[in-house]
Amino acid sequence: MSDESLSLQALTETKRRCLHGCAEILSRTSKHPIWALSTALKLQSIETPRRDAVPGNGRDAIAVVRNANARHHLQRLRLVTWNRPLDVVTVERSFECTSPVCTWAMYASRLSMEELVVLGDSMMRRDRRLKRASLDEFTASLDMARRWAQEHGQRLFPGYHQCRQALSLMREGTDSSPETWSRLGIMRYGMDCPQVNHPLRIAQGRTLFLDMAYPEVKVCIEYDGMHHSGQWLADTQRRHAVEDEGWRYVQATKLDLGTPAAEEQLARRVADAIGQATGRQVPLTARLPISALCDARARRRRPLWQRLDIAPRP
């Protein structure tokens, strides 16, 4: 549904250019850098954050060293320090880089909470060709980092607690980053977290995967990107198929993202759709800080359909 995230083809082309740049650097040194942060993401065909988190011109490759004394100067190469265990993978048999989950942890002190959630989601795409990690792997990595710190008498890595909070908001099986931004935007006004890629069996015997859904009340939110005419027609047919199954359909676009006012309007449309489906008013809250969404009390809150005292719709 969403073409504003990078496609597999675009990510592959980005990887190709990154491989070329890294190979050029390797030809000028006898050292064997471990590529990190945005360079590691590009080498593994993962979307990079919207803003480069390391100062510089944005075109240099990034490698990691274990301490400041290991730094060296090499044109087109920037170095960052990480004095914790590194999980390393090899790309194209020759390029060592930090694993997806390790890269995510290294970003924790450099990104906002929302951006950290978006990055984590981007590593767990529904498309198997783009899936690089699972929620279990993120959890296991954080557990291992805590054990290592305890065993070595070290502090937890910078951003560890932010990682724990972000993990509670991350979801496997998304299709695009705008879907994640939409989900977080809705939740910041008191809405429950919708299910991602909810399967819906339609009359023709096919299964559609809804971007975001509240299946108990048969309301879905679909993110629609910038489409050509053929894609617009397909999306229109998709919407009709969803509505024919008795669902209410809320469309989200890039105009619903980026500002508090836009996100509030999207949350209001979702609340109104649920109200129309249930006959119960769904109140919104004032805009919540992202940290409030991670609070344990928020996660223990009863589901929306129970709070509205309605039976789930068949």
PDB file of C-alpha atoms in Angstrom:
ATOM      1  CA  MET A   1       0.000   0.000   0.000  1.00  0.00           C
ATOM      2  CA  SER A   2       2.810   2.446   0.751  1.00  0.00           C
ATOM      3  CA  ASP A   3       5.363   3.527  -1.805  1.00  0.00           C
ATOM      4  CA  GLU A   4       6.960   6.374   0.188  1.00  0.00           C
ATOM      5  CA  SER A   5       9.313   4.008   1.938  1.00  0.00           C
ATOM      6  CA  LEU A   6      12.188   2.867  -0.204  1.00  0.00           C
ATOM      7  CA  SER A   7      11.382  -0.073  -2.440  1.00  0.00           C
ATOM      8  CA  LEU A   8      13.509  -3.198  -2.591  1.00  0.00           C
ATOM      9  CA  GLN A   9      14.892  -1.941  -5.900  1.00  0.00           C
ATOM     10  CA  ALA A  10      15.833   1.440  -4.418  1.00  0.00           C
ATOM     11  CA  LEU A  11      17.418  -0.167  -1.349  1.00  0.00           C
ATOM     12  CA  THR A  12      19.387  -2.520  -3.594  1.00  0.00           C
ATOM     13  CA  GLU A  13      20.679   0.404  -5.645  1.00  0.00           C
ATOM     14  CA  THR A  14      21.664   2.249  -2.459  1.00  0.00           C
ATOM     15  CA  LYS A  15      23.510  -0.875  -1.316  1.00  0.00           C
ATOM     16  CA  ARG A  16      25.347  -1.084  -4.645  1.00  0.00           C
ATOM     17  CA  ARG A  17      26.581   2.504  -4.353  1.00  0.00           C
ATOM     18  CA  CYS A  18      27.588   1.967  -0.725  1.00  0.00           C
ATOM     19  CA  LEU A  19      29.534  -1.176  -1.624  1.00  0.00           C
ATOM     20  CA  HIS A  20      31.400   0.795  -4.277  1.00  0.00           C
ATOM     21  CA  GLY A  21      32.262   3.572  -1.805  1.00  0.00           C
ATOM     22  CA  CYS A  22      33.418   1.141   0.891  1.00  0.00           C
ATOM     23  CA  ALA A  23      35.534  -0.790  -1.611  1.00  0.00           C
ATOM     24  CA  GLU A  24      37.229   2.443  -2.656  1.00  0.00           C
ATOM     25  CA  ILE A  25      38.120   3.198   0.980  1.00  0.00           C
ATOM     26  CA  LEU A  26      39.427  -0.335   1.530  1.00  0.00           C
ATOM     27  CA  SER A  27      41.718   0.057  -1.479  1.00  0.00           C
ATOM     28  CA  ARG A  28      43.515   2.878   0.368  1.00  0.00           C
ATOM     29  CA  THR A  29      44.153   1.159   3.677  1.00  0.00           C
ATOM     30  CA  SER A  30      45.437  -2.112   5.107  1.00  0.00           C
ATOM     31  CA  LYS A  31      42.959  -1.863   7.979  1.00  0.00           C
ATOM     32  CA  HIS A  32      39.675  -3.784   8.005  1.00  0.00           C
ATOM     33  CA  PRO A  33      36.967  -1.399   9.185  1.00  0.00           C
ATOM     34  CA  ILE A  34      33.726  -2.632  10.691  1.00  0.00           C
ATOM     35  CA  TRP A  35      31.058  -0.551   8.994  1.00  0.00           C
ATOM     36  CA  ALA A  36      28.415   0.945  11.287  1.00  0.00           C
ATOM     37  CA  LEU A  37      25.325   3.140  11.589  1.00  0.00           C
ATOM     38  CA  SER A  38      23.985   4.385   8.241  1.00  0.00           C
ATOM     39  CA  THR A  39      26.704   2.558   6.278  1.00  0.00           C
ATOM     40  CA  ALA A  40      25.780  -0.741   7.951  1.00  0.00           C
ATOM     41  CA  LEU A  41      22.113  -0.104   7.179  1.00  0.00           C
ATOM     42  CA  LYS A  42      22.807   0.616   3.523  1.00  0.00           C
ATOM     43  CA  LEU A  43      24.992  -2.471   3.153  1.00  0.00           C
ATOM     44  CA  GLN A  44      22.117  -4.579   4.520  1.00  0.00           C
ATOM     45  CA  SER A  45      19.369  -2.887   2.457  1.00  0.00           C
ATOM     46  CA  ILE A  46      17.667  -1.287   5.467  1.00  0.00           C
ATOM     47  CA  GLU A  47      16.129   2.183   5.388  1.00  0.00           C
ATOM     48  CA  THR A  48      18.225   4.855   7.065  1.00  0.00           C
ATOM     49  CA  PRO A  49      16.749   7.407   9.516  1.00  0.00           C
ATOM     50  CA  ARG A  50      15.377  10.596   8.061  1.00  0.00           C
ATOM     51  CA  ARG A  51      18.297  12.612   9.435  1.00  0.00           C
ATOM     52  CA  ASP A  52      21.904  11.525   9.528  1.00  0.00           C
ATOM     53  CA  ALA A  53      22.720  10.988  13.212  1.00  0.00           C
ATOM     54  CA  VAL A  54      26.485  11.511  12.881  1.00  0.00           C
ATOM     55  CA  PRO A  55      27.883  15.013  12.162  1.00  0.00           C
ATOM     56  CA  GLY A  56      29.495  15.404   8.774  1.00  0.00           C
ATOM     57  CA  ASN A  57      28.630  15.844   5.141  1.00  0.00           C
ATOM     58  CA  GLY A  58      26.357  12.790   4.993  1.00  0.00           C
ATOM     59  CA  ARG A  59      28.350  11.245   2.130  1.00  0.00           C
ATOM     60  CA  ASP A  60      31.182   9.672   4.114  1.00  0.00           C
ATOM     61  CA  ALA A  61      31.156   6.024   5.136  1.00  0.00           C
ATOM     62  CA  ILE A  62      30.994   5.265   8.864  1.00  0.00           C
ATOM     63  CA  ALA A  63      33.014   2.635  10.722  1.00  0.00           C
ATOM     64  CA  VAL A  64      33.211   1.747  14.402  1.00  0.00           C
ATOM     65  CA  VAL A  65      36.263   1.465  16.659  1.00  0.00           C
ATOM     66  CA  ARG A  66      36.383   0.120  20.204  1.00  0.00           C
ATOM     67  CA  ASN A  67      38.191   3.083  21.759  1.00  0.00           C
ATOM     68  CA  ALA A  68      39.326   6.566  20.833  1.00  0.00           C
ATOM     69  CA  ASN A  69      42.975   5.487  20.610  1.00  0.00           C
ATOM     70  CA  ALA A  70      42.092   3.285  17.635  1.00  0.00           C
ATOM     71  CA  ARG A  71      40.959   6.263  15.590  1.00  0.00           C
ATOM     72  CA  HIS A  72      42.779   7.070  12.387  1.00  0.00           C
ATOM     73  CA  HIS A  73      42.309   9.591   9.621  1.00  0.00           C
ATOM     74  CA  LEU A  74      41.220   8.432   6.225  1.00  0.00           C
ATOM     75  CA  GLN A  75      39.495  10.498   3.587  1.00  0.00           C
ATOM     76  CA  ARG A  76      35.759   9.784   3.160  1.00  0.00           C
ATOM     77  CA  LEU A  77      35.655   7.756   6.404  1.00  0.00           C
ATOM     78  CA  ARG A  78      34.151   8.798   9.723  1.00  0.00           C
ATOM     79  CA  LEU A  79      34.704   6.811  12.913  1.00  0.00           C
ATOM     80  CA  VAL A  80      32.465   6.327  15.940  1.00  0.00           C
ATOM     81  CA  THR A  81      33.389   4.695  19.243  1.00  0.00           C
ATOM     82  CA  TRP A  82      31.520   1.743  20.775  1.00  0.00           C
ATOM     83  CA  ASN A  83      33.224   0.073  23.747  1.00  0.00           C
ATOM     84  CA  ARG A  84      30.611  -2.663  24.134  1.00  0.00           C
ATOM     85  CA  PRO A  85      30.490  -6.111  22.475  1.00  0.00           C
ATOM     86  CA  LEU A  86      29.881  -5.872  18.757  1.00  0.00           C
ATOM     87  CA  ASP A  87      27.655  -8.253  16.834  1.00  0.00           C
ATOM     88  CA  VAL A  88      29.124  -8.352  13.332  1.00  0.00           C
ATOM     89  CA  VAL A  89      27.837  -9.785  10.050  1.00  0.00           C
ATOM     90  CA  THR A  90      29.566 -10.077   6.688  1.00  0.00           C
ATOM     91  CA  VAL A  91      28.010  -8.688   3.521  1.00  0.00           C
ATOM     92  CA  GLU A  92      29.061  -9.856   0.067  1.00  0.00           C
ATOM     93  CA  ARG A  93      31.810 -11.996   1.654  1.00  0.00           C
ATOM     94  CA  SER A  94      34.124  -9.022   2.186  1.00  0.00           C
ATOM     95  CA  PHE A  95      32.418  -6.234   4.108  1.00  0.00           C
ATOM     96  CA  GLU A  96      32.063  -6.612   7.876  1.00  0.00           C
ATOM     97  CA  CYS A  97      29.397  -4.473   9.475  1.00  0.00           C
ATOM     98  CA  THR A  98      27.396  -4.280  12.683  1.00  0.00           C
ATOM     99  CA  SER A  99      24.306  -6.498  12.663  1.00  0.00           C
ATOM    100  CA  PRO A 100      20.863  -4.866  12.336  1.00  0.00           C
ATOM    101  CA  VAL A 101      20.051  -5.162  16.049  1.00  0.00           C
ATOM    102  CA  CYS A 102      23.513  -3.958  17.090  1.00  0.00           C
ATOM    103  CA  THR A 103      23.198  -1.007  14.692  1.00  0.00           C
ATOM    104  CA  TRP A 104      19.788  -0.171  16.183  1.00  0.00           C
ATOM    105  CA  ALA A 105      21.326  -0.141  19.670  1.00  0.00           C
ATOM    106  CA  MET A 106      24.145   2.142  18.511  1.00  0.00           C
ATOM    107  CA  TYR A 107      21.527   4.583  17.191  1.00  0.00           C
ATOM    108  CA  ALA A 108      19.635   4.690  20.512  1.00  0.00           C
ATOM    109  CA  SER A 109      21.429   7.749  21.900  1.00  0.00           C
ATOM    110  CA  ARG A 110      21.367   9.492  18.528  1.00  0.00           C
ATOM    111  CA  LEU A 111      17.674   9.289  17.564  1.00  0.00           C
ATOM    112  CA  SER A 112      14.380  10.397  19.030  1.00  0.00           C
ATOM    113  CA  MET A 113      12.113   7.705  20.451  1.00  0.00           C
ATOM    114  CA  GLU A 114       9.825   7.837  17.407  1.00  0.00           C
ATOM    115  CA  GLU A 115      12.736   7.496  15.010  1.00  0.00           C
ATOM    116  CA  LEU A 116      14.115   4.556  17.008  1.00  0.00           C
ATOM    117  CA  VAL A 117      10.734   2.784  16.752  1.00  0.00           C
ATOM    118  CA  VAL A 118      10.555   3.504  13.023  1.00  0.00           C
ATOM    119  CA  LEU A 119      14.073   2.136  12.530  1.00  0.00           C
ATOM    120  CA  GLY A 120      13.239  -1.019  14.484  1.00  0.00           C
ATOM    121  CA  ASP A 121      10.060  -1.563  12.459  1.00  0.00           C
ATOM    122  CA  SER A 122      12.020  -1.134   9.225  1.00  0.00           C
ATOM    123  CA  MET A 123      14.181  -4.115  10.204  1.00  0.00           C
ATOM    124  CA  MET A 124      11.125  -6.370  10.622  1.00  0.00           C
ATOM    125  CA  ARG A 125       9.237  -5.897   7.348  1.00  0.00           C
ATOM    126  CA  ARG A 126       6.486  -8.278   6.272  1.00  0.00           C
ATOM    127  CA  ASP A 127       8.332  -8.758   2.970  1.00  0.00           C
ATOM    128  CA  ARG A 128      10.777 -11.577   3.726  1.00  0.00           C
ATOM    129  CA  ARG A 129      13.318 -10.067   1.339  1.00  0.00           C
ATOM    130  CA  LEU A 130      13.507  -7.021   3.610  1.00  0.00           C
ATOM    131  CA  LYS A 131      13.130  -8.663   7.017  1.00  0.00           C
ATOM    132  CA  ARG A 132      16.418  -8.538   8.921  1.00  0.00           C
ATOM    133  CA  ALA A 133      15.401  -9.196  12.548  1.00  0.00           C
ATOM    134  CA  SER A 134      12.575 -10.218  14.886  1.00  0.00           C
ATOM    135  CA  LEU A 135      11.256  -8.829  18.155  1.00  0.00           C
ATOM    136  CA  ASP A 136      12.754 -11.823  19.937  1.00  0.00           C
ATOM    137  CA  GLU A 137      16.202 -10.915  18.602  1.00  0.00           C
ATOM    138  CA  PHE A 138      15.867  -7.333  19.851  1.00  0.00           C
ATOM    139  CA  THR A 139      14.797  -8.585  23.285  1.00  0.00           C
ATOM    140  CA  ALA A 140      17.604 -11.158  23.463  1.00  0.00           C
ATOM    141  CA  SER A 141      20.185  -8.539  22.501  1.00  0.00           C
ATOM    142  CA  LEU A 142      19.075  -6.153  25.249  1.00  0.00           C
ATOM    143  CA  ASP A 143      19.030  -8.982  27.796  1.00  0.00           C
ATOM    144  CA  MET A 144      22.572  -9.916  26.747  1.00  0.00           C
ATOM    145  CA  ALA A 145      23.730  -6.290  27.026  1.00  0.00           C
ATOM    146  CA  ARG A 146      22.417  -6.113  30.607  1.00  0.00           C
ATOM    147  CA  ARG A 147      24.151  -9.363  31.579  1.00  0.00           C
ATOM    148  CA  TRP A 148      27.436  -8.195  30.038  1.00  0.00           C
ATOM    149  CA  ALA A 149      27.282  -4.890  31.931  1.00  0.00           C
ATOM    150  CA  GLN A 150      26.612  -6.681  35.213  1.00  0.00           C
ATOM    151  CA  GLU A 151      29.382  -9.229  34.683  1.00  0.00           C
ATOM    152  CA  HIS A 152      31.965  -6.570  33.777  1.00  0.00           C
ATOM    153  CA  GLY A 153      30.902  -3.920  36.276  1.00  0.00           C
ATOM    154  CA  GLN A 154      30.042  -1.527  33.434  1.00  0.00           C
ATOM    155  CA  ARG A 155      27.206   0.886  32.887  1.00  0.00           C
ATOM    156  CA  LEU A 156      24.538  -0.016  30.377  1.00  0.00           C
ATOM    157  CA  PHE A 157      25.229   1.376  26.913  1.00  0.00           C
ATOM    158  CA  PRO A 158      23.978   4.923  26.193  1.00  0.00           C
ATOM    159  CA  GLY A 159      20.329   4.721  25.164  1.00  0.00           C
ATOM    160  CA  TYR A 160      19.680   1.284  26.693  1.00  0.00           C
ATOM    161  CA  HIS A 161      16.552   2.400  28.551  1.00  0.00           C
ATOM    162  CA  GLN A 162      15.296   4.186  25.450  1.00  0.00           C
ATOM    163  CA  CYS A 163      15.710   0.892  23.567  1.00  0.00           C
ATOM    164  CA  ARG A 164      13.602  -0.899  26.156  1.00  0.00           C
ATOM    165  CA  GLN A 165      10.869   1.697  25.782  1.00  0.00           C
ATOM    166  CA  ALA A 166      11.024   1.685  21.985  1.00  0.00           C
ATOM    167  CA  LEU A 167      10.781  -2.114  21.951  1.00  0.00           C
ATOM    168  CA  SER A 168       7.347  -1.935  23.581  1.00  0.00           C
ATOM    169  CA  LEU A 169       6.096   0.141  20.621  1.00  0.00           C
ATOM    170  CA  MET A 170       7.796  -1.746  17.778  1.00  0.00           C
ATOM    171  CA  ARG A 171       5.807  -4.191  15.655  1.00  0.00           C
ATOM    172  CA  GLU A 172       6.802  -6.947  13.262  1.00  0.00           C
ATOM    173  CA  GLY A 173       5.347  -7.159   9.767  1.00  0.00           C
ATOM    174  CA  THR A 174       4.895  -3.535   8.726  1.00  0.00           C
ATOM    175  CA  ASP A 175       5.242  -2.502   5.089  1.00  0.00           C
ATOM    176  CA  SER A 176       6.540   1.053   5.358  1.00  0.00           C
ATOM    177  CA  SER A 177       7.819   3.754   7.655  1.00  0.00           C
ATOM    178  CA  PRO A 178       4.813   6.065   7.069  1.00  0.00           C
ATOM    179  CA  GLU A 179       2.618   3.306   8.507  1.00  0.00           C
ATOM    180  CA  THR A 180       4.692   3.396  11.690  1.00  0.00           C
ATOM    181  CA  TRP A 181       4.534   7.183  11.902  1.00  0.00           C
ATOM    182  CA  SER A 182       0.745   6.975  11.406  1.00  0.00           C
ATOM    183  CA  ARG A 183       0.374   4.340  14.126  1.00  0.00           C
ATOM    184  CA  LEU A 184       2.357   6.398  16.625  1.00  0.00           C
ATOM    185  CA  GLY A 185       0.476   9.560  15.695  1.00  0.00           C
ATOM    186  CA  ILE A 186      -2.880   7.918  16.413  1.00  0.00           C
ATOM    187  CA  MET A 187      -1.674   6.521  19.726  1.00  0.00           C
ATOM    188  CA  ARG A 188      -0.422   9.910  20.900  1.00  0.00           C
ATOM    189  CA  TYR A 189      -4.060  11.029  21.191  1.00  0.00           C
ATOM    190  CA  GLY A 190      -5.117   8.159  23.414  1.00  0.00           C
ATOM    191  CA  MET A 191      -6.082   5.577  20.809  1.00  0.00           C
ATOM    192  CA  ASP A 192      -5.133   1.936  21.334  1.00  0.00           C
ATOM    193  CA  CYS A 193      -2.296   0.543  19.249  1.00  0.00           C
ATOM    194  CA  PRO A 194      -3.936  -0.907  16.122  1.00  0.00           C
ATOM    195  CA  GLN A 195      -2.994  -4.345  14.871  1.00  0.00           C
ATOM    196  CA  VAL A 196      -0.571  -4.174  11.937  1.00  0.00           C
ATOM    197  CA  ASN A 197      -1.168  -6.088   8.707  1.00  0.00           C
ATOM    198  CA  HIS A 198      -4.345  -7.714   9.980  1.00  0.00           C
ATOM    199  CA  PRO A 199      -5.443 -10.481   7.565  1.00  0.00           C
ATOM    200  CA  LEU A 200      -8.916 -10.039   6.079  1.00  0.00           C
ATOM    201  CA  ARG A 201     -10.508 -12.800   4.024  1.00  0.00           C
ATOM    202  CA  ILE A 202     -12.681 -11.259   1.319  1.00  0.00           C
ATOM    203  CA  ALA A 203     -15.490 -12.693  -0.784  1.00  0.00           C
ATOM    204  CA  GLN A 204     -13.303 -13.638  -3.740  1.00  0.00           C
ATOM    205  CA  GLY A 205     -11.372 -16.027  -1.486  1.00  0.00           C
ATOM    206  CA  ARG A 206      -8.314 -13.771  -1.329  1.00  0.00           C
ATOM    207  CA  THR A 207      -6.691 -12.461   1.838  1.00  0.00           C
ATOM    208  CA  LEU A 208      -5.911  -8.776   2.179  1.00  0.00           C
ATOM    209  CA  PHE A 209      -3.484  -7.510   4.803  1.00  0.00           C
ATOM    210  CA  LEU A 210      -4.787  -4.279   6.309  1.00  0.00           C
ATOM    211  CA  ASP A 211      -2.075  -1.767   7.226  1.00  0.00           C
ATOM    212  CA  MET A 212      -3.608  -1.028  10.635  1.00  0.00           C
ATOM    213  CA  ALA A 213      -6.848  -2.358  12.077  1.00  0.00           C
ATOM    214  CA  TYR A 214      -9.166  -2.537  15.060  1.00  0.00           C
ATOM    215  CA  PRO A 215     -10.753  -5.872  14.143  1.00  0.00           C
ATOM    216  CA  GLU A 216     -13.097  -5.955  17.158  1.00  0.00           C
ATOM    217  CA  VAL A 217     -14.963  -2.957  15.715  1.00  0.00           C
ATOM    218  CA  LYS A 218     -14.131  -3.526  12.031  1.00  0.00           C
ATOM    219  CA  VAL A 219     -12.263  -0.275  11.450  1.00  0.00           C
ATOM    220  CA  CYS A 220      -9.036  -0.113   9.447  1.00  0.00           C
ATOM    221  CA  ILE A 221      -6.506   2.588   8.581  1.00  0.00           C
ATOM    222  CA  GLU A 222      -4.719   2.296   5.258  1.00  0.00           C
ATOM    223  CA  TYR A 223      -1.726   4.446   4.386  1.00  0.00           C
ATOM    224  CA  ASP A 224      -1.788   5.532   0.731  1.00  0.00           C
ATOM    225  CA  GLY A 225       1.339   7.004  -0.777  1.00  0.00           C
ATOM    226  CA  MET A 226       1.933   8.873  -4.030  1.00  0.00           C
ATOM    227  CA  HIS A 227       0.521   6.664  -6.745  1.00  0.00           C
ATOM    228  CA  HIS A 228       0.281   6.578 -10.484  1.00  0.00           C
ATOM    229  CA  SER A 229      -3.200   6.170 -12.012  1.00  0.00           C
ATOM    230  CA  GLY A 230      -3.007   2.372 -12.181  1.00  0.00           C
ATOM    231  CA  GLN A 231      -2.139   2.125  -8.496  1.00  0.00           C
ATOM    232  CA  TRP A 232      -4.929   4.546  -7.620  1.00  0.00           C
ATOM    233  CA  LEU A 233      -7.427   2.282  -9.384  1.00  0.00           C
ATOM    234  CA  ALA A 234      -6.126  -0.795  -7.569  1.00  0.00           C
ATOM    235  CA  ASP A 235      -6.383   0.986  -4.215  1.00  0.00           C
ATOM    236  CA  THR A 236      -9.950   2.050  -4.996  1.00  0.00           C
ATOM    237  CA  GLN A 237     -10.894  -1.550  -5.751  1.00  0.00           C
ATOM    238  CA  ARG A 238      -9.156  -2.640  -2.542  1.00  0.00           C
ATOM    239  CA  ARG A 239     -11.143  -0.116  -0.522  1.00  0.00           C
ATOM    240  CA  HIS A 240     -14.406  -1.324  -2.024  1.00  0.00           C
ATOM    241  CA  ALA A 241     -13.481  -4.925  -1.187  1.00  0.00           C
ATOM    242  CA  VAL A 242     -12.774  -3.969   2.434  1.00  0.00           C
ATOM    243  CA  GLU A 243     -16.005  -1.990   2.772  1.00  0.00           C
ATOM    244  CA  ASP A 244     -18.001  -4.820   1.183  1.00  0.00           C
ATOM    245  CA  GLU A 245     -16.924  -6.950   4.160  1.00  0.00           C
ATOM    246  CA  GLY A 246     -18.574  -4.480   6.530  1.00  0.00           C
ATOM    247  CA  TRP A 247     -15.436  -2.600   7.526  1.00  0.00           C
ATOM    248  CA  ARG A 248     -15.054   1.156   7.873  1.00  0.00           C
ATOM    249  CA  TYR A 249     -12.040   2.456   5.979  1.00  0.00           C
ATOM    250  CA  VAL A 250      -9.916   5.435   7.077  1.00  0.00           C
ATOM    251  CA  GLN A 251      -7.363   6.677   4.552  1.00  0.00           C
ATOM    252  CA  ALA A 252      -4.090   8.194   5.738  1.00  0.00           C
ATOM    253  CA  THR A 253      -1.632  10.079   3.521  1.00  0.00           C
ATOM    254  CA  LYS A 254       1.543  12.075   4.002  1.00  0.00           C
ATOM    255  CA  LEU A 255      -0.678  15.103   4.723  1.00  0.00           C
ATOM    256  CA  ASP A 256      -1.682  13.377   7.978  1.00  0.00           C
ATOM    257  CA  LEU A 257       1.908  13.182   9.205  1.00  0.00           C
ATOM    258  CA  GLY A 258       4.567  15.596  10.345  1.00  0.00           C
ATOM    259  CA  THR A 259       2.637  18.015  12.561  1.00  0.00           C
ATOM    260  CA  PRO A 260       0.617  17.595  15.757  1.00  0.00           C
ATOM    261  CA  ALA A 261      -2.439  19.178  14.113  1.00  0.00           C
ATOM    262  CA  ALA A 262      -2.352  16.753  11.192  1.00  0.00           C
ATOM    263  CA  GLU A 263      -1.916  13.720  13.456  1.00  0.00           C
ATOM    264  CA  GLU A 264      -4.755  14.880  15.688  1.00  0.00           C
ATOM    265  CA  GLN A 265      -7.044  15.151  12.671  1.00  0.00           C
ATOM    266  CA  LEU A 266      -6.138  11.588  11.662  1.00  0.00           C
ATOM    267  CA  ALA A 267      -6.802  10.340  15.202  1.00  0.00           C
ATOM    268  CA  ARG A 268     -10.147  12.152  15.149  1.00  0.00           C
ATOM    269  CA  ARG A 269     -11.160  10.475  11.879  1.00  0.00           C
ATOM    270  CA  VAL A 270     -10.277   7.085  13.350  1.00  0.00           C
ATOM    271  CA  ALA A 271     -12.217   7.833  16.551  1.00  0.00           C
ATOM    272  CA  ASP A 272     -15.222   9.005  14.506  1.00  0.00           C
ATOM    273  CA  ALA A 273     -15.140   5.821  12.411  1.00  0.00           C
ATOM    274  CA  ILE A 274     -15.120   3.691  15.558  1.00  0.00           C
ATOM    275  CA  GLY A 275     -17.940   5.809  16.970  1.00  0.00           C
ATOM    276  CA  GLN A 276     -20.013   5.262  13.833  1.00  0.00           C
ATOM    277  CA  ALA A 277     -19.336   1.514  13.967  1.00  0.00           C
ATOM    278  CA  THR A 278     -20.225   1.130  17.644  1.00  0.00           C
ATOM    279  CA  GLY A 279     -22.638   3.945  18.418  1.00  0.00           C
ATOM    280  CA  ARG A 280     -20.322   5.014  21.252  1.00  0.00           C
ATOM    281  CA  GLN A 281     -18.346   8.223  21.427  1.00  0.00           C
ATOM    282  CA  VAL A 282     -14.585   7.688  21.471  1.00  0.00           C
ATOM    283  CA  PRO A 283     -12.862  10.547  23.323  1.00  0.00           C
ATOM    284  CA  LEU A 284      -9.347  11.630  22.457  1.00  0.00           C
ATOM    285  CA  THR A 285      -6.774  12.827  24.958  1.00  0.00           C
ATOM    286  CA  ALA A 286      -4.465  15.799  24.739  1.00  0.00           C
ATOM    287  CA  ARG A 287      -1.319  14.972  22.793  1.00  0.00           C
ATOM    288  CA  LEU A 288       0.744  12.521  24.833  1.00  0.00           C
ATOM    289  CA  PRO A 289       4.540  12.441  24.952  1.00  0.00           C
ATOM    290  CA  ILE A 290       5.938   9.345  23.292  1.00  0.00           C
ATOM    291  CA  SER A 291       7.259   8.166  26.677  1.00  0.00           C
ATOM    292  CA  ALA A 292       3.682   7.921  27.957  1.00  0.00           C
ATOM    293  CA  LEU A 293       2.898   5.310  25.315  1.00  0.00           C
ATOM    294  CA  CYS A 294       5.642   3.096  26.771  1.00  0.00           C
ATOM    295  CA  ASP A 295       4.389   3.373  30.338  1.00  0.00           C
ATOM    296  CA  ALA A 296       3.520   0.005  31.878  1.00  0.00           C
ATOM    297  CA  ARG A 297       0.160   1.349  33.024  1.00  0.00           C
ATOM    298  CA  ALA A 298      -0.751   2.227  29.428  1.00  0.00           C
ATOM    299  CA  ARG A 299       0.103  -1.315  28.324  1.00  0.00           C
ATOM    300  CA  ARG A 300      -2.124  -2.757  31.063  1.00  0.00           C
ATOM    301  CA  ARG A 301      -5.109  -0.645  30.023  1.00  0.00           C
ATOM    302  CA  ARG A 302      -8.178  -2.600  28.940  1.00  0.00           C
ATOM    303  CA  PRO A 303      -8.732  -2.800  25.163  1.00  0.00           C
ATOM    304  CA  LEU A 304     -10.892  -0.116  23.588  1.00  0.00           C
ATOM    305  CA  TRP A 305     -13.841  -2.397  22.880  1.00  0.00           C
ATOM    306  CA  GLN A 306     -13.946  -3.406  26.547  1.00  0.00           C
ATOM    307  CA  ARG A 307     -13.777   0.210  27.693  1.00  0.00           C
ATOM    308  CA  LEU A 308     -16.669   1.004  25.347  1.00  0.00           C
ATOM    309  CA  ASP A 309     -18.550  -1.996  26.790  1.00  0.00           C
ATOM    310  CA  ILE A 310     -19.324  -3.505  23.386  1.00  0.00           C
ATOM    311  CA  ALA A 311     -19.064  -7.015  22.007  1.00  0.00           C
ATOM    312  CA  PRO A 312     -16.474  -7.577  19.254  1.00  0.00           C
ATOM    313  CA  ARG A 313     -18.065  -7.510  15.799  1.00  0.00           C
ATOM    314  CA  PRO A 314     -17.991 -10.840  13.936  1.00  0.00           C
TER     315      PRO A 314
END
